[in-house]
XYZ file of C-alpha atoms in Angstrom:
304
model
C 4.714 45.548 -97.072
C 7.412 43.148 -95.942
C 10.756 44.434 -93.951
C 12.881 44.146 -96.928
C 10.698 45.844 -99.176
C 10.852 48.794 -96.518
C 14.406 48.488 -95.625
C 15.032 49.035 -99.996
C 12.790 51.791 -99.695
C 14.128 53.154 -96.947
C 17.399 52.849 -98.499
C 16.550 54.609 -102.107
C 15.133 57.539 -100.160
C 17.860 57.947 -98.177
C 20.078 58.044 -101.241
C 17.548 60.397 -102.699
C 19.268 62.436 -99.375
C 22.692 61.673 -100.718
C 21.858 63.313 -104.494
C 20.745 66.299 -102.504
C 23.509 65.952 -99.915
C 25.962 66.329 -102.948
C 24.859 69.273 -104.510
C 24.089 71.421 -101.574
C 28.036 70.433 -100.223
C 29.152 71.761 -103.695
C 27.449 74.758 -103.467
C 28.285 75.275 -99.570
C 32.081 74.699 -100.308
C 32.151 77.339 -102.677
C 29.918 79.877 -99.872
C 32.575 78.689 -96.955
C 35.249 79.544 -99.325
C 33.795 83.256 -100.351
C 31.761 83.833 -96.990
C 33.549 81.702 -94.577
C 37.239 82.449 -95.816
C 36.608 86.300 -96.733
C 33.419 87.744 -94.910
C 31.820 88.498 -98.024
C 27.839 87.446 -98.519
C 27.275 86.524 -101.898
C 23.815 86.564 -103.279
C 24.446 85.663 -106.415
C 26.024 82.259 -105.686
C 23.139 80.633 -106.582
C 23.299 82.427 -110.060
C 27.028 81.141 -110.689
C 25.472 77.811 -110.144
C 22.981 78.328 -113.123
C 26.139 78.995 -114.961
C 27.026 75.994 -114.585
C 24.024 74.163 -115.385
C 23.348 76.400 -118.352
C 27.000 75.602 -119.721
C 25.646 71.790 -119.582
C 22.661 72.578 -121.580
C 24.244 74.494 -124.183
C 27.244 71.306 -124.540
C 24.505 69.301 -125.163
C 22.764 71.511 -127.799
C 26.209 71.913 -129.496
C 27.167 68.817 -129.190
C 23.747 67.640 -130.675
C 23.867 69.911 -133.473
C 27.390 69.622 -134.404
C 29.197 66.430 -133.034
C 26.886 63.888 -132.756
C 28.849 61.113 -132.230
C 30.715 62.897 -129.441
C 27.798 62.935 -127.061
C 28.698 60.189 -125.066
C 31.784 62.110 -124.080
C 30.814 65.819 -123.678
C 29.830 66.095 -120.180
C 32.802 65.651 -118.732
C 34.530 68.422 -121.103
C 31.403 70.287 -120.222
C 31.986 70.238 -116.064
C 35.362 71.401 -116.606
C 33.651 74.103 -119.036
C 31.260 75.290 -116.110
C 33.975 75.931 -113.648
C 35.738 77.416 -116.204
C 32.899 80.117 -117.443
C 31.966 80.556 -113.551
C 35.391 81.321 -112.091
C 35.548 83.999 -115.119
C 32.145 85.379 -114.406
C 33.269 85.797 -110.315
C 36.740 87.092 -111.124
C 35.226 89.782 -113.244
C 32.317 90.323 -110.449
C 35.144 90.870 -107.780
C 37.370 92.966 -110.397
C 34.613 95.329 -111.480
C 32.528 95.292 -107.875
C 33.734 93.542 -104.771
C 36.651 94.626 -104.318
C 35.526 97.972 -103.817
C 33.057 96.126 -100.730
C 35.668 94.615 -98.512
C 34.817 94.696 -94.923
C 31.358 96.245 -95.693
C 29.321 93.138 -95.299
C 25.885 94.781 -95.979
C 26.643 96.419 -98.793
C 28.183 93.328 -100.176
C 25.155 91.390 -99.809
C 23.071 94.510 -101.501
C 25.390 94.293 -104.220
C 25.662 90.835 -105.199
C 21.830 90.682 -104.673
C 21.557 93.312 -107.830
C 23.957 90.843 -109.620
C 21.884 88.435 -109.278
C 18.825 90.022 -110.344
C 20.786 91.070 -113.000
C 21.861 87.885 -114.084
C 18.488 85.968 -113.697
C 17.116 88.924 -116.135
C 20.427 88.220 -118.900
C 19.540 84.048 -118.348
C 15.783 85.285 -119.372
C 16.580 87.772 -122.357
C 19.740 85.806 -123.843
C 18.656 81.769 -123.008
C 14.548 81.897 -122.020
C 12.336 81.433 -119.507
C 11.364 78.295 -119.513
C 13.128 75.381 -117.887
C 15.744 73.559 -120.274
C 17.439 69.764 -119.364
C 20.599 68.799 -121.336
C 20.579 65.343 -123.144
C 22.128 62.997 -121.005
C 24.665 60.409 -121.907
C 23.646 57.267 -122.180
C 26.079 55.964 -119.496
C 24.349 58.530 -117.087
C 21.110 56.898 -117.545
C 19.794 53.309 -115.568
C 20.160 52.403 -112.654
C 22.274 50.142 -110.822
C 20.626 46.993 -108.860
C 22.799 45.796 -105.574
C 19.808 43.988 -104.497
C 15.915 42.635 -105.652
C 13.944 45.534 -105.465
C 16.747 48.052 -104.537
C 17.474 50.350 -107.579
C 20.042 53.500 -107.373
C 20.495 55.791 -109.889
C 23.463 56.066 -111.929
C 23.375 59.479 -112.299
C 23.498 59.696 -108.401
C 26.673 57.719 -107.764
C 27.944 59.961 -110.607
C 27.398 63.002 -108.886
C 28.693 61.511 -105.058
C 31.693 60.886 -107.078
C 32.195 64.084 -108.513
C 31.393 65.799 -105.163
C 34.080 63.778 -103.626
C 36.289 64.922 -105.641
C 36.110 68.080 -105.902
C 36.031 68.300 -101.431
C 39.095 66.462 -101.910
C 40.507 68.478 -104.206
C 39.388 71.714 -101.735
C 41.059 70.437 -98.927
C 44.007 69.272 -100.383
C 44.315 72.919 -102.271
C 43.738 74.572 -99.354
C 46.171 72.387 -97.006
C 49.098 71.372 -99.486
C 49.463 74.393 -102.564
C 50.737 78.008 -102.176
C 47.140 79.375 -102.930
C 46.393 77.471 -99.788
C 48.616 79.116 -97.562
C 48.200 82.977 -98.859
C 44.018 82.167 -98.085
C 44.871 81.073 -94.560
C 47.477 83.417 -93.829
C 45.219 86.327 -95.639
C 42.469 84.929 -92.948
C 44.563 84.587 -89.939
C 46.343 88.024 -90.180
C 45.593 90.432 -93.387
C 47.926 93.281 -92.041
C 50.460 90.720 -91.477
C 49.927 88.599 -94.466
C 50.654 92.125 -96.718
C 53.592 92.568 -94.670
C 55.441 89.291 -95.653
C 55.120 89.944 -99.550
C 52.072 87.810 -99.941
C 49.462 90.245 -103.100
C 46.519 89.566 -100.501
C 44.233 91.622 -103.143
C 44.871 88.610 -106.202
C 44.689 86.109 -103.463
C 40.660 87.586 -102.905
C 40.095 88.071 -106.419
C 41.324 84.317 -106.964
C 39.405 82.945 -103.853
C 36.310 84.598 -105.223
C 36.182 82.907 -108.355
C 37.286 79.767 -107.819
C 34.316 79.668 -105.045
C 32.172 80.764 -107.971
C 33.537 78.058 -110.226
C 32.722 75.414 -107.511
C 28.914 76.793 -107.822
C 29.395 76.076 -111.484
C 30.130 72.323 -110.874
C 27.347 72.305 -108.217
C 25.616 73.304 -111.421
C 26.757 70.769 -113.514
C 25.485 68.588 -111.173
C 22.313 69.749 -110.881
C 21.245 68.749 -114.116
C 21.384 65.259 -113.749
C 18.504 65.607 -110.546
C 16.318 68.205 -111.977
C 15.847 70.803 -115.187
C 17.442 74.030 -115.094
C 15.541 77.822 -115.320
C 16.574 81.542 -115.048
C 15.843 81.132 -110.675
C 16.982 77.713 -110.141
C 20.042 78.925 -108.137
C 17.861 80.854 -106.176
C 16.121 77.816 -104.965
C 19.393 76.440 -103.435
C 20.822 79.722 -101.786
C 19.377 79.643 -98.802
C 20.157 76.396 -98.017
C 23.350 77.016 -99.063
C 24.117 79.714 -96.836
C 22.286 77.481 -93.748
C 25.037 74.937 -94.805
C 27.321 77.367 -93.847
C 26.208 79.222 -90.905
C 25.184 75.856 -89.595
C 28.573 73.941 -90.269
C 30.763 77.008 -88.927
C 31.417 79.922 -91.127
C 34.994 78.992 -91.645
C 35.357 75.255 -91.306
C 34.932 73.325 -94.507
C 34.624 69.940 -92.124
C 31.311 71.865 -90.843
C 30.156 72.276 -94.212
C 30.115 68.524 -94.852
C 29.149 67.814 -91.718
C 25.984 69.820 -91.697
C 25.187 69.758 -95.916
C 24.868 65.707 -95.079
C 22.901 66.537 -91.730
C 20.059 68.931 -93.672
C 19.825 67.228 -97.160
C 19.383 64.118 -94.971
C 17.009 65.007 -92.642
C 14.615 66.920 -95.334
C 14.901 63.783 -97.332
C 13.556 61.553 -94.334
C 10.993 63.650 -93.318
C 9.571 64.502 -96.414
C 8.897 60.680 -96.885
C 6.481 61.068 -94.184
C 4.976 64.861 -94.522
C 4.565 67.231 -97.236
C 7.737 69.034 -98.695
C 7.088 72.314 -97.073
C 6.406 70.428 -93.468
C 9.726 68.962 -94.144
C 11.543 72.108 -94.899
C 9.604 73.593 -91.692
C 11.440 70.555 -89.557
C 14.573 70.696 -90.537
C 14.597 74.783 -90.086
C 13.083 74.272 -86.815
C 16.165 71.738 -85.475
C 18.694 73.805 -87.091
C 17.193 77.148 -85.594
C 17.162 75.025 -81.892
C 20.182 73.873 -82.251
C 22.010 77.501 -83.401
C 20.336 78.709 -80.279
C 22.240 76.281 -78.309
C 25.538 76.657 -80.454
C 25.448 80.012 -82.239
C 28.704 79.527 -83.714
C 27.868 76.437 -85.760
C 28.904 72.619 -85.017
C 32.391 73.587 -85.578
C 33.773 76.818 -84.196
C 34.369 79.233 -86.572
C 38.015 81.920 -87.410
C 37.282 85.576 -87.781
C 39.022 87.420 -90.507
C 41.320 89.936 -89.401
């Protein structure tokens, strides 16, 4: 094997690292948002995420069935559809259950662990058990050739892109619009925050499920990399949540930071060693380096 053959390899695996980079960010923002921002553990984050990938499917069945010749354009309607169907499903789940929870951290996580149970049974009873994948649109499919020998998936720059935009559109939301400030000043001082007028109970029940709607477009995107099932968001939770704790509970810079580290490093290694080896590596250095810095690469705010 000659250096530039390696060097492309090299290269398509470690964009193989940037696909999974970009849907474990997606799903992290939406944890550092719930977790990070409000001290609530949500189980079932993985679940909104299926959400999302199930709203794909079922555009692309509809779409299929119904409107044909509108498949090359669905799945864009369709991402805005996931956020839309999981920011209703966690606004109800914090109407009718977590906002009873606040400041009781294990019982949220017992909760939201029967919600997702729950949900993974409705995905079963209402959708099926087997694993579904959405038709595609054609634009989504190829790959695009920089160099001889060096192929990258369309579907992958599609999905950097959307991730991009969406952390943009997180920061900027959280930095620049009103929503933005009642989250930070809800976080910084809740007592306070009530005092100065601001509803800090809508601004929780809106954080919530726009955090859940971002696992719905980490959904969408999952179903360009891999075919969805009733646990498929279970697959990504953990990781999710070691994005988080690993990045700093309440820094969204951490969550980057650390999302890229992890889906990176498993990506490397499991060129070399078996998948679980990998996953045993890249536990191992995160576990080392908590030890050293418990409170994640960045420090992380307590809420008040």
């Amino acid at each position: 094997m000659t250096f530039s053959e390696m060097m492309n390899i090299g290269l398509m695996q470690g964009f193989a690292g940037l696909s999974l980079f970009a849907v474990l960010l997606l799903m992290g923002l939406g944890l550092a948002i719930i977790f990070g921002q409000m001290g609530v553990i949500n189980m079932a984050h993985g679940e909104f995420m299926t959400i999302g990938a199930y709203t794909i499917y079922l555009g692309s069945t509809l779409t299929a069935q119904h409107a044909p010749a509108f498949m090359p354009y669905y799945f864009p309607l369709a991402i805005v559809a996931a956020f839309g169907f999981a920011f209703a499903a966690g606004w109800l789940v914090e109407w009718g259950l977590i906002r009873h929870l606040y400041k009781r951290p294990l019982d949220t996580l017992l909760a939201t662990w029967g919600v997702s149970l729950a949900l993974q049974q409705s995905f079963r009873t209402f959708i099926g058990p087997k694993e579904v994948s959405p038709t595609l649109p054609d634009w989504l499919l190829g790959s695009w050739a920089p160099a001889e020998g060096l192929d990258i998936p369309i579907n992958g720059l599609f999905v950097l892109g959307l991730t991009a935009l969406v952390t943009g559109g997180v920061l900027l939301a959280l930095h620049k619009s009103r929503w933005g400030l009642r989250v930070r000043a809800t976080v910084s001082n809740r007592v306070m925050a009530n005092a100065i007028g601001i509803d800090t109970k809508k601004t929780d029940r809106l954080t919530f499920a726009i955090g859940c709607g971002i696992a719905g477009i980490a959904g969408a995107a999952f179903t360009t990399i891999g075919s969805t099932g009733p646990t498929s968001g279970s697959l990504y939770i953990v990781d999710a949540f070691l994005v988080v704790t690993f990045g700093g509970a309440a820094s969204l810079l951490g969550t980057v930071v650390s999302a890229f580290g992890i889906a990176q490093t498993q990506s490397i290694t499991e060129f070399f060693l078996a998948g679980s080896m990998a996953k045993v590596i890249t536990l191992s250095l995160i576990v080392l380096i908590l030890m050293v810095r418990p409170q994640g690469l960045f420090a992380s705010k307590v809420r008040r």
